[in-house]
XYZ file of C-alpha atoms in Angstrom:
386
model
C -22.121 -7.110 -25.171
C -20.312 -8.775 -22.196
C -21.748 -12.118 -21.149
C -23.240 -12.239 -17.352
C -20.533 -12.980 -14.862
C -21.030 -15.237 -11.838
C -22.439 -13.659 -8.721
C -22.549 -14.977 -5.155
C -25.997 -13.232 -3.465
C -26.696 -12.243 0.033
C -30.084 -11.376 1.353
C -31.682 -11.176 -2.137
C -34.438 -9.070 -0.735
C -32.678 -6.042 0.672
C -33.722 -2.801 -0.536
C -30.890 -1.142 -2.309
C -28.051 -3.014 -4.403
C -24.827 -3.193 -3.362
C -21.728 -4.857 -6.215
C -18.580 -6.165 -5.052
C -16.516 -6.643 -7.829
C -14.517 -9.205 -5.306
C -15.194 -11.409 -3.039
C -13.289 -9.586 0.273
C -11.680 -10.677 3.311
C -13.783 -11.772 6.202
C -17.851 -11.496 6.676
C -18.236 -8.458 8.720
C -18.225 -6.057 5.908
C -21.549 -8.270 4.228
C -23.206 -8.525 7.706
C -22.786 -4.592 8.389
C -24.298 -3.891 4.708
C -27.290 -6.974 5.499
C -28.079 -5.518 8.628
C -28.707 -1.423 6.487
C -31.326 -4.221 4.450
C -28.903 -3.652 1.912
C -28.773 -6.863 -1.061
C -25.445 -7.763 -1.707
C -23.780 -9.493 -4.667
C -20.369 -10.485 -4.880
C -18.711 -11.115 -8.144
C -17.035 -14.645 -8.076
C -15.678 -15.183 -12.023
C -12.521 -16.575 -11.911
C -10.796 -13.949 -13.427
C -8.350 -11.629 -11.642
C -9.104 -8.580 -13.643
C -12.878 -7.660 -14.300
C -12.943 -5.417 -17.769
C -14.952 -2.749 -17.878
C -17.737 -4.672 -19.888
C -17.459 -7.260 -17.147
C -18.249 -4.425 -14.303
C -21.252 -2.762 -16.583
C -22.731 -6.123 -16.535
C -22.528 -6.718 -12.710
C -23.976 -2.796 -12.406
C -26.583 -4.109 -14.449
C -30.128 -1.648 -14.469
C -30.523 -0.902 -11.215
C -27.336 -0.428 -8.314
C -27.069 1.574 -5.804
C -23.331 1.389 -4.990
C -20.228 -0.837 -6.105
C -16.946 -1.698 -4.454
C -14.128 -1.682 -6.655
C -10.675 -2.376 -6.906
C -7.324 -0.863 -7.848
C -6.553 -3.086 -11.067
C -9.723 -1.689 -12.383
C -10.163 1.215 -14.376
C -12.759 3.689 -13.036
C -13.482 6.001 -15.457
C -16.309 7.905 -17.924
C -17.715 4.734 -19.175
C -18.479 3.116 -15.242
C -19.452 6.165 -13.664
C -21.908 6.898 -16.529
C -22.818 2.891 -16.153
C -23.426 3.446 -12.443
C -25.290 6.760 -12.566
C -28.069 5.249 -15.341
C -28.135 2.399 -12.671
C -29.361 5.256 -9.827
C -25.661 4.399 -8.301
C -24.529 7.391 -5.891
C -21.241 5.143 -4.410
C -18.264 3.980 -5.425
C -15.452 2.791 -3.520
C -11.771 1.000 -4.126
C -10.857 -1.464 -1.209
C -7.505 0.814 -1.177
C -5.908 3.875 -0.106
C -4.920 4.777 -3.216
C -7.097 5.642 -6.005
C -4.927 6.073 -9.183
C -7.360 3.918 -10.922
C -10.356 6.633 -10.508
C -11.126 9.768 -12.609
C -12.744 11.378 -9.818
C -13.196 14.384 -12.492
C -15.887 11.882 -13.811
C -17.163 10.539 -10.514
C -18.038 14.134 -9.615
C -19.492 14.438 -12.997
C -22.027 12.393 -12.318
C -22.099 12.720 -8.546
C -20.905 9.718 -7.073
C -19.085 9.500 -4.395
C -15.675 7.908 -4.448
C -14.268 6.571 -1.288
C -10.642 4.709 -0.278
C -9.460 3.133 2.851
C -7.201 4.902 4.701
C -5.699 4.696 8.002
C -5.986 0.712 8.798
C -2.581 -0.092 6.580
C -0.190 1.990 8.133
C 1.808 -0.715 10.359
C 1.074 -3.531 7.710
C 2.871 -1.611 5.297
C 5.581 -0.714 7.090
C 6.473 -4.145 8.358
C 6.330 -5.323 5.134
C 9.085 -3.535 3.907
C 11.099 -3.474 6.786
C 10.651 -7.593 6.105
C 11.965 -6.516 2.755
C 15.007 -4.624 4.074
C 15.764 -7.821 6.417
C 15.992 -10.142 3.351
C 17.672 -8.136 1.432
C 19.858 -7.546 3.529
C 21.015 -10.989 4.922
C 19.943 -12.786 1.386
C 17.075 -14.867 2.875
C 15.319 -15.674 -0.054
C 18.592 -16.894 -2.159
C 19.476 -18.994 1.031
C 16.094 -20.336 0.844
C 16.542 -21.294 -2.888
C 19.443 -22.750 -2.346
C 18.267 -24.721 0.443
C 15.602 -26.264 -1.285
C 17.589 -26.885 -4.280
C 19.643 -29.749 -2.423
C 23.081 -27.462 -2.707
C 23.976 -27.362 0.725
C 26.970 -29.678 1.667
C 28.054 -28.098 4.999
C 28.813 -24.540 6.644
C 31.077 -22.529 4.793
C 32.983 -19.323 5.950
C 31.844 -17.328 3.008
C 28.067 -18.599 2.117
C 25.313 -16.119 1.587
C 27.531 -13.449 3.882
C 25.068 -10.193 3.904
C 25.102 -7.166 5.711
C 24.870 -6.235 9.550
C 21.852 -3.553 10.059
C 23.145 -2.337 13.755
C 24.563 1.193 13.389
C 23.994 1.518 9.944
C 21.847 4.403 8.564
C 18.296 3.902 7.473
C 17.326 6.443 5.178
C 13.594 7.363 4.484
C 12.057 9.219 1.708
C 8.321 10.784 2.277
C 8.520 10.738 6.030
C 4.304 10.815 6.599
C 2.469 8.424 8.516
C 3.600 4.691 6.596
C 7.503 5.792 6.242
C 7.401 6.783 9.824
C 6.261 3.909 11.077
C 9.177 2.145 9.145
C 11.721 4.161 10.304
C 10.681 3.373 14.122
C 10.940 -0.153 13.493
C 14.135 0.125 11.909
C 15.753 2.619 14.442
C 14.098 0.700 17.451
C 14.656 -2.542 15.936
C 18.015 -2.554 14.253
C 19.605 0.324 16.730
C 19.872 2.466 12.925
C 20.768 5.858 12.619
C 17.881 7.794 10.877
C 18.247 10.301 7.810
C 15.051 11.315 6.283
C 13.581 13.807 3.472
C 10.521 14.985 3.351
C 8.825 18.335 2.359
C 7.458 18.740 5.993
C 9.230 18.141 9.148
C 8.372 14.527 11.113
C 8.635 16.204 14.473
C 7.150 13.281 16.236
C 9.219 10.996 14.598
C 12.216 13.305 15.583
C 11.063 13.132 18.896
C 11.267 9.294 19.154
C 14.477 8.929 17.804
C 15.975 11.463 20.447
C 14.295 9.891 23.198
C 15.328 6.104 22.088
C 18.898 7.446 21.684
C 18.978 8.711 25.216
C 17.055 5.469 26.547
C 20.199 3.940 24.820
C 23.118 5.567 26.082
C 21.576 6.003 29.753
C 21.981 2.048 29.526
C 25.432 2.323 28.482
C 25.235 2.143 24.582
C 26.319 3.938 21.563
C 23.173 6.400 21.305
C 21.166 6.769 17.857
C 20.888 9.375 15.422
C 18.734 11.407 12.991
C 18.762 14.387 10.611
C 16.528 15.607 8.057
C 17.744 15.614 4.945
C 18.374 19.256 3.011
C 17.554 16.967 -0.679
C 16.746 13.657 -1.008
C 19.807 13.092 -2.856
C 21.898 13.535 0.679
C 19.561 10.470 1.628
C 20.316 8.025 -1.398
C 23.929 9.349 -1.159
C 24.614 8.480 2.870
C 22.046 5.458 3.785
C 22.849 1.838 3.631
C 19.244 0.951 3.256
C 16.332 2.967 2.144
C 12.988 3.125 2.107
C 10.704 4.746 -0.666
C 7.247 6.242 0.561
C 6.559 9.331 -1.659
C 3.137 9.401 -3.341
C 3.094 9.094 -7.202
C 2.543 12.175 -9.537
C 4.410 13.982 -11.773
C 6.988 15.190 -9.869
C 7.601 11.601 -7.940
C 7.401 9.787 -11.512
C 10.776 7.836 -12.467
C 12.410 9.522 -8.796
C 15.099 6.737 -8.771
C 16.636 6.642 -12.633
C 19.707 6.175 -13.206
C 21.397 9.163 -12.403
C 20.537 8.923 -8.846
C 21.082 4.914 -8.699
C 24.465 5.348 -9.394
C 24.993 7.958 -6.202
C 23.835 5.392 -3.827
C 26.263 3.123 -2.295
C 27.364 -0.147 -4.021
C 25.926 -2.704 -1.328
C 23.181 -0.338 -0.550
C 20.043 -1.772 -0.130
C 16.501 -0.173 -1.980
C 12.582 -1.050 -0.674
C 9.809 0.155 -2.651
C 5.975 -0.560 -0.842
C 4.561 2.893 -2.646
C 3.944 2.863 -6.133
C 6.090 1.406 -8.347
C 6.275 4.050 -11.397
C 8.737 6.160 -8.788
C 11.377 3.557 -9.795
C 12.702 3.442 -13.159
C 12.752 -0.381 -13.578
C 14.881 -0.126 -16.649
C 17.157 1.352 -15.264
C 17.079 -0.475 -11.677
C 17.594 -3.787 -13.815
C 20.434 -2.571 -15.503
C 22.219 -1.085 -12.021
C 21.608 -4.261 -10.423
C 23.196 -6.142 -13.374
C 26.437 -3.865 -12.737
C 26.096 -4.149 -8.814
C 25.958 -7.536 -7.467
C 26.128 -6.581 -3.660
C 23.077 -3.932 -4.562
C 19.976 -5.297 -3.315
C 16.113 -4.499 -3.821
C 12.995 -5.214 -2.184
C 9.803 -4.622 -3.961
C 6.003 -4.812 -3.398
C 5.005 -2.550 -6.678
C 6.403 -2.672 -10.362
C 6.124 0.191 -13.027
C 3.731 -1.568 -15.015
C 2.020 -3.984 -12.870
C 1.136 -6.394 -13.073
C 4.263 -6.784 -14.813
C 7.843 -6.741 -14.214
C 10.347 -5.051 -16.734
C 12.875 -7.622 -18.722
C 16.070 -9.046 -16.985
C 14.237 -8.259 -12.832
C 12.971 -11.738 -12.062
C 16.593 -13.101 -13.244
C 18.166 -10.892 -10.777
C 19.383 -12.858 -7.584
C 19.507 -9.442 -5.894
C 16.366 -8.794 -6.555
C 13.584 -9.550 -4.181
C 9.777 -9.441 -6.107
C 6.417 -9.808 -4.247
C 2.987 -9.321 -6.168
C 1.829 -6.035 -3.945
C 1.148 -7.695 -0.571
C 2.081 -4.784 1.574
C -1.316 -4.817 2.875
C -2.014 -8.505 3.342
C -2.178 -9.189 6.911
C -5.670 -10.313 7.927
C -6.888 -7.489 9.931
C -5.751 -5.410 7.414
C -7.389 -6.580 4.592
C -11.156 -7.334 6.508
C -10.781 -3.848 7.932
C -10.569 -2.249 4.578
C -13.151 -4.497 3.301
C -15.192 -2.773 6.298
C -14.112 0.556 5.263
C -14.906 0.244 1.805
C -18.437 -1.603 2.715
C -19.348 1.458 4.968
C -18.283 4.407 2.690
C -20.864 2.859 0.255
C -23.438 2.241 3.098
C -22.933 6.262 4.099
C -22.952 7.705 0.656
C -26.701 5.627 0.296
C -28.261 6.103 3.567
C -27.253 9.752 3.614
C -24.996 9.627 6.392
C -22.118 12.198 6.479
C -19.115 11.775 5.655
C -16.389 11.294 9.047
C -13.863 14.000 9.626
C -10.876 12.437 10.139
C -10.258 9.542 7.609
C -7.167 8.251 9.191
C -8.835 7.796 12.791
C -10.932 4.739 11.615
C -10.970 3.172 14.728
C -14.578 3.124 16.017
C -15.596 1.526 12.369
C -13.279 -1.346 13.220
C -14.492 -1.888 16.857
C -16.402 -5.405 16.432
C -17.850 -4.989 19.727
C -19.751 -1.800 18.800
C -22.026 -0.499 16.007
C -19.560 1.611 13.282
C -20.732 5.805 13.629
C -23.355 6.390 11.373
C -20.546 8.123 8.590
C -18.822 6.959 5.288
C -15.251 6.387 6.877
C -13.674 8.298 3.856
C -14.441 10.280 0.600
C -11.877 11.560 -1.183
C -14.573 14.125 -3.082
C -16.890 15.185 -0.159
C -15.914 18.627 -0.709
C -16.500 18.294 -4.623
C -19.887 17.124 -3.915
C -20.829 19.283 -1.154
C -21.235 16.158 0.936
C -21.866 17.358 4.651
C -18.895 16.594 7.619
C -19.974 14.275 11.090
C -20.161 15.913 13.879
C -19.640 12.847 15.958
């Protein structure tokens, strides 16, 4: 039996139970849950994990909804937990939701819900950050800095590569690589190859028009096309960007075949998932290619990295911060606090899940809606109207 793990409480009267397996950015997302007379407990064991024995013990006899993470694993066992418990609501403080057998959840009819729509720019600027520093080798200037081995300017020191009329190439073109690729065209002055399975006409559109805002003011104009097969994209960019969701068919996307198509200072940014590199193999490559450089957020098998990547100088590693900028992270606290809220006071669920703004408004009372469930239709769960 799992021993009791430390709780924070807030309003220890309210009428229904609400479990955060985290504590959570910012205090909006308790106040909006005190204010439904909703009690709320917040899980505060130093541990970064919870087990699954650790999360039936905070679910305890009676809960009416949780808020989970991604590390955890949401499965038979913790919907069954939560259902004895009377729980109707779950939800990850995430947009993804590879953690959750929603098979199960709809099982036993709870209602799993995700964050999207508030991490879109974060993301995006994240890994065009990436692409920056791999590209003029920040972070080994840094440690070089700080190790005292700087005696004076020298012709040849941490040289890197220019990202003005180079070609940014995208892969999965929806709403976070799109964003990307506008910073990087409008930003750097890139040329913009893409793939995608469905045309990005609005990012199309932008590229066209910032091209002719350019060469109206006298300068070289930019470019896109969409690529016929990604492999046209790893084969012509300088840097690119990875933004495919995982399953089957995106699983192990860059191996080893493809790495050794792409140019040999290329640069590579992964912010998605991380099982659509094979890090073997991207370990290896950048053992063999010195002036190839990576930027990444996610790892295969996180939280670790494979063997050799955290020795590689060309190699920049960051433990999955793509969505840490404050107003990212309280608004998906919010998001996650509300789909629970909706799912218990019966409130339906909102019709477009990546239009969140009028939940983040602080100025105004969020629509009476769960922000997003990724099973609505499963459950039979009715659409706002609002």
């Amino acid at each position: 039996m799992a021993k009791p793990v430390q709780i924070e409480v807030w309003n220890p009267k309210g009428k229904y139970r609400v479990v955060s397996t985290k504590p959570m950015p910012g205090t909006r997302w308790i106040n909006l849950l005190i204010e439904q007379d909703c009690r709320v407990e917040i899980c505060t064991q130093k541990k970064t994990i919870l087990s699954v024995e650790d999360i039936i013990a905070l679910i305890g006899d009676k809960c009416d909804g949780v808020i989970g993470q991604l590390t955890e694993d949401w499965g038979e066992t913790l919907f069954a937990a939560l259902s004895r418990a009377g729980g109707t609501a779950f939800s990850n403080m995430a947009v993804g939701y590879n953690n959750v057998d929603v098979n199960a959840a709809n099982k036993y009819g709870v209602a799993v819900g995700n964050t999207p729509g508030v991490l879109t720019e974060t993301t995006a600027e994240l890994a065009a950050s990436l692409s920056l520093a791999a590209a003029r080798r920040i972070v080994e200037a840094d440690e070089f800095m700080r190790a005292g081995l700087y005696d004076g300017w020298l012709p040849h020191l941490f040289v890197g590569n220019l990202l003005k009329g180079q070609t940014v190439g995208v892969i999965g073109a929806g709403r976070i690589g799109s964003a990307y690729a506008r910073m990087m065209v409008e930003g750097f002055k890139m040329n913009l190859i893409y793939y995608d399975l469905y045309q990005a006409t609005r990012l199309e559109k932008f590229v066209t028009g910032y091209g002719q805002f350019l060469k109206a003011n006298g300068e070289q104009p930019v470019t896109w096309r969409r690529a016929a097969t990604m492999d046209e994209v790893l084969q012509e960019a300088d840097v690119i960007s990875l933004h495919p969701v995982l399953d089957k068919t995106t699983y192990h996307l860059i191996n080893k075949e493809r790495l050794a198509t792409m140019k040999k200072e290329a640069i590579l940014v992964n912010c998605s998932r991380g099982p659509v590199i094979d890090e073997v193999a991207l370990v290896e490559h950048l053992k063999q290619n010195p002036m190839f450089r990576v930027g990444l957020d996610v790892f295969e098998d996180e939280r670790y990295m494979k063997p050799g990547l955290a020795d590689m100088k060309n190699a920049i590693v960051v433990p999955h911060i793509a969505s840490a900028s404050k107003w990212t992270r309280e608004g998906m606290a919010t998001l996650a606090a509300l789909n629970v809220l909706g799912k218990i006071k019966g409130y339906p669920v909102w019709g477009d899940p990546n239009r969140v703004e009028p939940f983040l408004n602080e100025n105004a009372p969020p629509p009476a809606a769960s922000p997003s469930i990724v099973n609505s239709k499963a459950l039979g769960l009715p659409v706002s109207k609002l």
